[in-house]
Short mmCIF file of C-alpha atoms and ligand atoms in Angstrom, two decimals:
data_model
loop_
_atom_site.label_atom_id
_atom_site.label_comp_id
_atom_site.label_asym_id
_atom_site.label_seq_id
_atom_site.Cartn_x
_atom_site.Cartn_y
_atom_site.Cartn_z
CA MET A 6 1.12 -4.62 -7.93
CA HIS A 7 1.54 -2.49 -4.86
CA LYS A 8 4.45 -0.98 -3.05
CA CYS A 9 6.14 -3.14 -0.44
CA LYS A 10 9.52 -3.99 0.97
CA LYS A 11 10.98 -6.98 -0.87
CA THR A 12 13.68 -9.47 -0.04
CA ILE A 13 14.93 -12.11 -2.40
CA GLN A 14 15.85 -15.52 -1.03
CA PHE A 15 17.91 -18.02 -3.00
CA LYS A 16 17.56 -21.73 -2.51
CA PHE A 17 20.28 -23.95 -3.94
CA SER A 18 19.95 -27.60 -4.72
CA ILE A 19 22.59 -29.90 -6.13
CA ILE A 20 21.73 -32.59 -8.60
CA GLN A 21 24.28 -35.18 -9.70
CA MET A 22 24.14 -36.74 -13.09
CA SER A 23 26.39 -39.53 -14.36
CA HIS A 24 27.16 -41.50 -17.55
CA LEU A 25 27.01 -38.86 -20.17
CA ASP A 26 28.16 -40.84 -23.26
CA SER A 27 30.63 -43.36 -21.91
CA LEU A 28 32.31 -40.92 -19.63
CA PRO A 29 31.04 -40.66 -16.16
CA VAL A 30 30.46 -37.03 -15.87
CA ALA A 31 29.20 -35.38 -12.84
CA VAL A 32 27.20 -32.45 -13.65
CA ILE A 33 26.23 -30.25 -10.91
CA LEU A 34 23.26 -28.17 -11.46
CA LEU A 35 22.46 -25.37 -9.28
CA ILE A 36 18.82 -24.80 -9.14
CA CYS A 37 17.98 -21.45 -8.00
CA ASN A 38 14.53 -20.68 -6.86
CA TYR A 39 14.07 -17.22 -5.82
CA LEU A 40 11.20 -16.17 -3.75
CA VAL A 41 10.18 -12.62 -3.65
CA LYS A 42 8.63 -11.97 -0.33
CA CYS A 43 6.53 -9.02 0.50
CA HIS A 44 7.08 -8.21 4.13
CA ASN A 45 4.85 -5.37 4.87
CA ASP A 46 2.35 -6.29 2.24
CA CYS A 47 -0.22 -3.64 2.96
CA PRO A 48 -1.04 -1.51 -0.09
CA VAL A 49 0.40 1.98 0.24
CA PRO A 50 -2.12 4.52 -1.06
CA ILE A 51 -1.25 7.07 -3.72
CA THR A 52 -1.62 10.30 -1.76
CA ARG A 53 -3.92 13.19 -2.56
CA GLN A 54 -0.88 15.26 -3.40
CA GLU A 55 0.26 12.60 -5.87
CA TRP A 56 -3.04 12.70 -7.75
CA ASN A 57 -3.24 16.50 -7.49
CA ALA A 58 -6.33 16.64 -5.31
CA SER A 59 -8.05 19.93 -4.63
CA ALA A 60 -8.13 20.90 -0.94
CA PRO A 61 -11.19 19.66 0.97
CA LEU A 62 -13.74 22.24 2.07
CA SER A 63 -14.19 20.44 5.40
CA ASN A 64 -12.08 18.29 7.68
CA ARG A 65 -15.00 16.72 9.50
CA THR A 66 -14.08 13.49 11.26
CA LEU A 67 -16.02 10.26 11.82
CA ARG A 68 -18.48 9.99 14.67
CA GLU A 69 -17.17 6.50 15.44
CA ASN A 70 -13.48 5.83 14.95
CA PRO A 71 -12.41 3.18 14.21
CA PRO A 72 -15.56 2.75 12.14
CA PRO A 73 -17.60 -0.49 12.38
CA PHE A 74 -18.62 -0.53 8.69
CA VAL A 75 -16.85 -0.94 5.37
CA VAL A 76 -19.02 0.13 2.42
CA VAL A 77 -18.01 -1.04 -1.05
CA HIS A 78 -18.81 1.03 -4.14
CA HIS A 79 -18.06 1.05 -7.83
CA SER A 80 -17.58 4.37 -9.62
CA ALA A 81 -19.95 3.44 -12.48
CA THR A 82 -17.46 5.13 -14.82
CA LYS A 83 -14.96 3.80 -17.30
CA SER A 84 -12.16 1.80 -15.72
CA CYS A 85 -8.45 2.61 -15.72
CA SER A 86 -5.42 0.38 -16.03
CA THR A 87 -2.37 2.59 -15.57
CA GLU A 88 -1.41 4.89 -12.73
CA GLU A 89 -1.68 7.95 -14.99
CA GLU A 90 -5.17 7.00 -16.15
CA CYS A 91 -6.33 6.19 -12.63
CA LYS A 92 -4.96 9.45 -11.17
CA SER A 93 -6.80 11.42 -13.77
CA LEU A 94 -10.01 9.43 -13.25
CA VAL A 95 -9.82 10.02 -9.48
CA LYS A 96 -9.26 13.72 -10.13
CA SER A 97 -12.30 13.86 -12.42
CA ILE A 98 -14.45 12.10 -9.81
CA GLN A 99 -13.36 14.67 -7.24
CA ARG A 100 -14.24 17.46 -9.67
CA PHE A 101 -17.67 15.91 -10.27
CA HIS A 102 -18.35 15.53 -6.54
CA MET A 103 -17.18 19.04 -5.64
CA VAL A 104 -18.37 21.04 -8.65
CA ASP A 105 -21.52 19.22 -9.79
CA ASN A 106 -22.67 17.74 -6.48
CA ARG A 107 -21.29 20.61 -4.37
CA TRP A 108 -19.82 18.25 -1.81
CA ASP A 109 -16.88 19.18 0.43
CA ASP A 110 -14.54 16.74 -1.22
CA ILE A 111 -14.43 13.51 -3.20
CA GLY A 112 -17.07 11.31 -1.53
CA TYR A 113 -15.09 8.12 -0.84
CA THR A 114 -12.50 7.38 1.83
CA PHE A 115 -10.30 5.42 -0.61
CA LEU A 116 -10.49 4.28 -4.24
CA ILE A 117 -8.91 1.29 -5.97
CA GLY A 118 -7.88 1.37 -9.62
CA GLY A 119 -7.66 -1.34 -12.25
CA ASP A 120 -3.90 -0.75 -11.96
CA GLY A 121 -4.04 -2.48 -8.55
CA ARG A 122 -3.27 0.67 -6.62
CA VAL A 123 -5.13 2.32 -3.78
CA TYR A 124 -5.85 6.04 -4.07
CA GLU A 125 -6.42 8.18 -1.00
CA GLY A 126 -9.83 9.80 -1.09
CA ARG A 127 -10.87 11.69 2.04
CA GLY A 128 -8.47 9.45 3.94
CA TRP A 129 -8.59 7.84 7.41
CA ASN A 130 -11.00 9.13 10.02
CA ARG A 131 -12.88 11.46 7.66
CA HIS A 132 -16.62 11.77 7.55
CA GLY A 133 -17.59 10.52 4.09
CA ALA A 134 -20.14 11.42 1.42
CA HIS A 135 -20.90 8.04 -0.11
CA VAL A 136 -23.97 6.63 1.62
CA VAL A 137 -25.94 8.87 3.99
CA LYS A 138 -26.80 6.25 6.56
CA TYR A 139 -23.17 5.22 7.10
CA ASN A 140 -21.11 8.32 6.29
CA ALA A 141 -20.28 9.01 9.95
CA ARG A 142 -19.24 5.45 10.83
CA SER A 143 -17.72 3.74 7.82
CA LEU A 144 -14.81 3.39 5.50
CA GLY A 145 -16.12 3.94 1.96
CA ILE A 146 -14.04 2.16 -0.67
CA CYS A 147 -14.75 2.64 -4.37
CA LEU A 148 -13.49 0.34 -7.10
CA LEU A 149 -12.99 2.35 -10.28
CA GLY A 150 -15.07 0.91 -13.11
CA ASP A 151 -18.61 -0.34 -13.71
CA PHE A 152 -19.25 -3.82 -12.35
CA GLN A 153 -22.94 -4.28 -13.02
CA ASP A 154 -22.38 -6.60 -16.03
CA VAL A 155 -18.61 -7.01 -16.00
CA ASP A 156 -16.57 -8.93 -13.44
CA PRO A 157 -14.14 -6.76 -11.47
CA PRO A 158 -10.53 -7.60 -12.40
CA HIS A 159 -8.86 -10.10 -10.09
CA VAL A 160 -6.11 -7.66 -9.12
CA GLN A 161 -8.61 -5.01 -8.04
CA VAL A 162 -10.55 -7.49 -5.89
CA GLU A 163 -7.39 -8.87 -4.30
CA VAL A 164 -6.20 -5.36 -3.40
CA LEU A 165 -9.61 -4.58 -1.90
CA LYS A 166 -9.41 -7.72 0.23
CA LYS A 167 -5.85 -6.99 1.32
CA PHE A 168 -6.57 -3.34 2.06
CA ILE A 169 -9.51 -4.27 4.31
CA GLU A 170 -7.46 -6.95 6.10
CA CYS A 171 -4.68 -4.42 6.74
CA ALA A 172 -7.18 -1.81 7.96
CA GLN A 173 -8.53 -4.34 10.43
CA ARG A 174 -5.04 -5.39 11.59
CA ASN A 175 -4.03 -1.75 12.06
CA ASN A 176 -7.20 -0.78 13.95
CA ARG A 177 -8.41 1.50 11.19
CA ILE A 178 -11.74 -0.36 11.35
CA THR A 179 -13.23 -2.38 14.20
CA GLU A 180 -12.15 -5.98 14.58
CA LYS A 181 -15.69 -7.22 14.00
CA TYR A 182 -16.44 -4.77 11.20
CA HIS A 183 -19.48 -5.26 8.96
CA LEU A 184 -18.87 -5.40 5.23
CA ILE A 185 -21.69 -4.12 3.04
CA GLY A 186 -22.39 -2.90 -0.49
CA HIS A 187 -23.70 0.60 -1.20
CA ARG A 188 -27.07 -0.85 -2.33
CA GLN A 189 -27.73 -2.04 1.24
CA GLY A 190 -27.76 1.58 2.41
CA SER A 191 -29.64 3.29 -0.41
CA VAL A 192 -31.57 2.60 -3.58
CA THR A 193 -28.83 2.06 -6.13
CA LEU A 194 -27.26 -0.65 -8.27
CA CYS A 195 -23.88 0.25 -6.77
CA PRO A 196 -21.48 -1.58 -6.34
CA GLY A 197 -22.82 -3.49 -9.38
CA ASP A 198 -24.15 -7.07 -9.37
CA LYS A 199 -20.79 -8.62 -10.24
CA LEU A 200 -18.80 -6.88 -7.51
CA PHE A 201 -21.62 -7.41 -5.01
CA ASP A 202 -21.55 -11.15 -5.82
CA VAL A 203 -17.87 -11.18 -4.85
CA ILE A 204 -18.12 -9.38 -1.51
CA LYS A 205 -21.20 -11.40 -0.54
CA THR A 206 -18.92 -14.42 -0.15
CA TRP A 207 -16.50 -12.71 2.24
CA PRO A 208 -16.63 -13.59 5.96
CA HIS A 209 -17.46 -10.12 7.30
CA PHE A 210 -20.30 -9.58 4.84
CA ASP A 211 -23.46 -8.54 6.70
CA GLU A 212 -26.71 -9.48 5.02
CA ASN A 213 -28.88 -7.38 7.33
CA PRO A 214 -26.86 -4.36 8.41
CA MET A 215 -28.22 -2.10 11.14
C1 NAG B 14 -3.90 20.23 -10.49
O1 NAG B 14 -5.23 20.66 -10.25
C2 NAG B 14 -5.45 22.05 -10.49
C3 NAG B 14 -6.83 22.45 -10.03
O2 NAG B 14 -7.71 21.42 -9.80
C4 NAG B 14 -5.22 22.35 -11.95
O3 NAG B 14 -5.44 23.71 -12.22
C5 NAG B 14 -3.80 21.95 -12.32
O4 NAG B 14 -3.59 22.12 -13.69
C6 NAG B 14 -3.51 20.51 -11.94
N1 NAG B 14 -2.10 20.22 -12.09
C7 NAG B 14 -1.68 19.17 -12.76
C8 NAG B 14 -0.20 18.98 -12.80
O5 NAG B 14 -2.44 18.36 -13.28
C1 NAG B 15 -8.16 21.14 7.01
O1 NAG B 15 -6.94 20.84 7.66
C2 NAG B 15 -5.80 21.35 7.00
C3 NAG B 15 -4.57 20.79 7.68
O2 NAG B 15 -4.65 20.97 9.06
C4 NAG B 15 -5.86 22.86 6.97
O3 NAG B 15 -4.76 23.38 6.28
C5 NAG B 15 -7.15 23.28 6.26
O4 NAG B 15 -7.28 24.68 6.30
C6 NAG B 15 -8.36 22.64 6.89
N1 NAG B 15 -9.51 22.93 6.05
C7 NAG B 15 -10.67 23.35 6.53
C8 NAG B 15 -11.74 23.62 5.54
O5 NAG B 15 -10.89 23.48 7.73
#
């Protein structure tokens, strides 16, 4: 699902069985339960270099860092389900933002694919281009796909949740950050009704953001 350090633990239990036919037979069964534990279970983003990003035309940083807002978007494009597909979708979004919109870079801080991976957009502490009112003081995360009528895949939502939790734990966003959807900052359907319904239930969701 995402990269992490894994350890495997084995648990052994012994079960005794007797009276198989007329012979008392002791059968020892070793039951092995292995638990795969993710230690550092923060998603590790696919870097710009890995998705062949073009260089940004500006390195402008946030006005407030760590930022007090997390803004959730959808890309309103097709979705992707493999790393190759997602890399190429992210690349095409960057091309659209830089060539058609004439922005300095891809608009979002990070993107999350249907493959359950996080893709570095502008990256930490970069001034965004995703919602004017919050560009200087937010982390803008875009889920690849269109979630107006379709539920976002479980894996994508779980990675979003985990990525935000890790950002909070690592002081990449403020401890009391406000979670909002793009539509709360401008007139748009983004992040789609279905994705918005999900984030609305999360504890840091702010109904009336300032
Ligand atoms: C990487 O991007 C550049 C320019 O955007 C393009 O010309 C090049 O073909 C791409 N390389 C790969 C391996 O996709
Ligand atoms: C942004 O920063 C990088 C790394 O320090 C540098 O190579 C690049 O020239 C900078 N770009 C701009 C537009 O300032």
